[in-house]
């Protein structure tokens, strides 16, 4: 099962911890954006920004599971990926979508019918085993 985890770029360490737990349970990370170098300001790196955005959209579309690790402050990029996951789910039935963390009630879209809101990565793993 291929999983995409989205969050703020600054949450790389937390996302890598999630990756470890997922891999330990036999899941594959479809795309690891945590290894990217910062490319802001984007207007100074348009080719890199285009390449990364295209790779990430394809990875979200091709994932079996999409996990959004919430943050107190909303970040644009992770929510573009989240919207991509919702549309892909509506059109194809995948990925299965989880909104993870203590801030999983901060957006109306977190309550969309395609979304499962959970508190911990262990909750996600438990749901995937069902």
PDB file of C-alpha atoms in Angstrom, residues 36-99:
ATOM      1  CA  UNK A  36      13.810  18.497  -0.761  1.00  0.00           C
ATOM      2  CA  UNK A  37      16.009  21.516  -0.309  1.00  0.00           C
ATOM      3  CA  UNK A  38      14.165  24.805   0.317  1.00  0.00           C
ATOM      4  CA  UNK A  39      13.461  26.595  -2.972  1.00  0.00           C
ATOM      5  CA  UNK A  40      11.788  29.804  -1.772  1.00  0.00           C
ATOM      6  CA  UNK A  41      11.365  32.308  -3.228  1.00  0.00           C
ATOM      7  CA  UNK A  42       9.669  30.243  -5.906  1.00  0.00           C
ATOM      8  CA  UNK A  43       9.958  32.966  -8.545  1.00  0.00           C
ATOM      9  CA  UNK A  44      13.738  32.537  -8.371  1.00  0.00           C
ATOM     10  CA  UNK A  45      13.419  28.766  -8.866  1.00  0.00           C
ATOM     11  CA  UNK A  46      10.498  28.350 -11.280  1.00  0.00           C
ATOM     12  CA  UNK A  47      11.740  25.138 -12.929  1.00  0.00           C
ATOM     13  CA  UNK A  48      12.331  23.439  -9.573  1.00  0.00           C
ATOM     14  CA  UNK A  49       8.941  24.623  -8.297  1.00  0.00           C
ATOM     15  CA  UNK A  50       7.203  23.323 -11.429  1.00  0.00           C
ATOM     16  CA  UNK A  51       9.000  19.971 -11.240  1.00  0.00           C
ATOM     17  CA  UNK A  52       8.220  19.450  -7.552  1.00  0.00           C
ATOM     18  CA  UNK A  53       4.587  20.480  -7.891  1.00  0.00           C
ATOM     19  CA  UNK A  54       4.048  18.104 -10.804  1.00  0.00           C
ATOM     20  CA  UNK A  55       5.735  15.181  -9.020  1.00  0.00           C
ATOM     21  CA  UNK A  56       3.703  15.774  -5.869  1.00  0.00           C
ATOM     22  CA  UNK A  57       0.368  15.958  -7.707  1.00  0.00           C
ATOM     23  CA  UNK A  58       1.123  12.669  -9.494  1.00  0.00           C
ATOM     24  CA  UNK A  59       2.168  11.038  -6.211  1.00  0.00           C
ATOM     25  CA  UNK A  60      -1.057  12.142  -4.475  1.00  0.00           C
ATOM     26  CA  UNK A  61      -3.130  10.901  -7.421  1.00  0.00           C
ATOM     27  CA  UNK A  62      -1.329   7.531  -7.480  1.00  0.00           C
ATOM     28  CA  UNK A  63      -1.334   6.978  -3.703  1.00  0.00           C
ATOM     29  CA  UNK A  64      -3.580   4.412  -2.063  1.00  0.00           C
ATOM     30  CA  UNK A  65      -3.684   6.482   1.125  1.00  0.00           C
ATOM     31  CA  UNK A  66      -3.272  10.216   1.705  1.00  0.00           C
ATOM     32  CA  UNK A  67      -2.487  11.543   5.190  1.00  0.00           C
ATOM     33  CA  UNK A  68      -2.599  15.250   6.019  1.00  0.00           C
ATOM     34  CA  UNK A  69      -0.653  16.031   9.200  1.00  0.00           C
ATOM     35  CA  UNK A  70      -2.408  19.123  10.519  1.00  0.00           C
ATOM     36  CA  UNK A  71      -0.703  22.169  11.957  1.00  0.00           C
ATOM     37  CA  UNK A  72      -1.929  25.067  14.046  1.00  0.00           C
ATOM     38  CA  UNK A  73      -1.296  27.489  11.191  1.00  0.00           C
ATOM     39  CA  UNK A  74      -2.755  26.472   7.843  1.00  0.00           C
ATOM     40  CA  UNK A  75      -0.239  26.059   5.016  1.00  0.00           C
ATOM     41  CA  UNK A  76      -1.198  26.526   1.362  1.00  0.00           C
ATOM     42  CA  UNK A  77       0.866  23.760  -0.239  1.00  0.00           C
ATOM     43  CA  UNK A  78      -0.370  20.926   1.928  1.00  0.00           C
ATOM     44  CA  UNK A  79      -3.950  22.009   1.310  1.00  0.00           C
ATOM     45  CA  UNK A  80      -3.470  21.990  -2.454  1.00  0.00           C
ATOM     46  CA  UNK A  81      -2.313  18.380  -2.048  1.00  0.00           C
ATOM     47  CA  UNK A  82      -5.304  17.712   0.213  1.00  0.00           C
ATOM     48  CA  UNK A  83      -7.692  19.107  -2.411  1.00  0.00           C
ATOM     49  CA  UNK A  84      -5.997  16.979  -5.059  1.00  0.00           C
ATOM     50  CA  UNK A  85      -6.600  13.914  -2.869  1.00  0.00           C
ATOM     51  CA  UNK A  86     -10.296  14.743  -2.423  1.00  0.00           C
ATOM     52  CA  UNK A  87     -10.845  15.223  -6.159  1.00  0.00           C
ATOM     53  CA  UNK A  88      -8.914  12.051  -6.975  1.00  0.00           C
ATOM     54  CA  UNK A  89     -10.983  10.127  -4.425  1.00  0.00           C
ATOM     55  CA  UNK A  90     -14.230  11.429  -5.880  1.00  0.00           C
ATOM     56  CA  UNK A  91     -13.173  10.516  -9.436  1.00  0.00           C
ATOM     57  CA  UNK A  92     -11.416   7.191  -8.825  1.00  0.00           C
ATOM     58  CA  UNK A  93     -12.234   6.040  -5.293  1.00  0.00           C
ATOM     59  CA  UNK A  94      -8.658   6.552  -4.086  1.00  0.00           C
ATOM     60  CA  UNK A  95      -6.680   7.598  -2.192  1.00  0.00           C
ATOM     61  CA  UNK A  96      -8.239   6.884   1.155  1.00  0.00           C
ATOM     62  CA  UNK A  97      -7.902  10.174   3.078  1.00  0.00           C
ATOM     63  CA  UNK A  98      -6.962  10.813   6.701  1.00  0.00           C
ATOM     64  CA  UNK A  99      -6.602  14.175   8.438  1.00  0.00           C
TER      65      UNK A  99
END
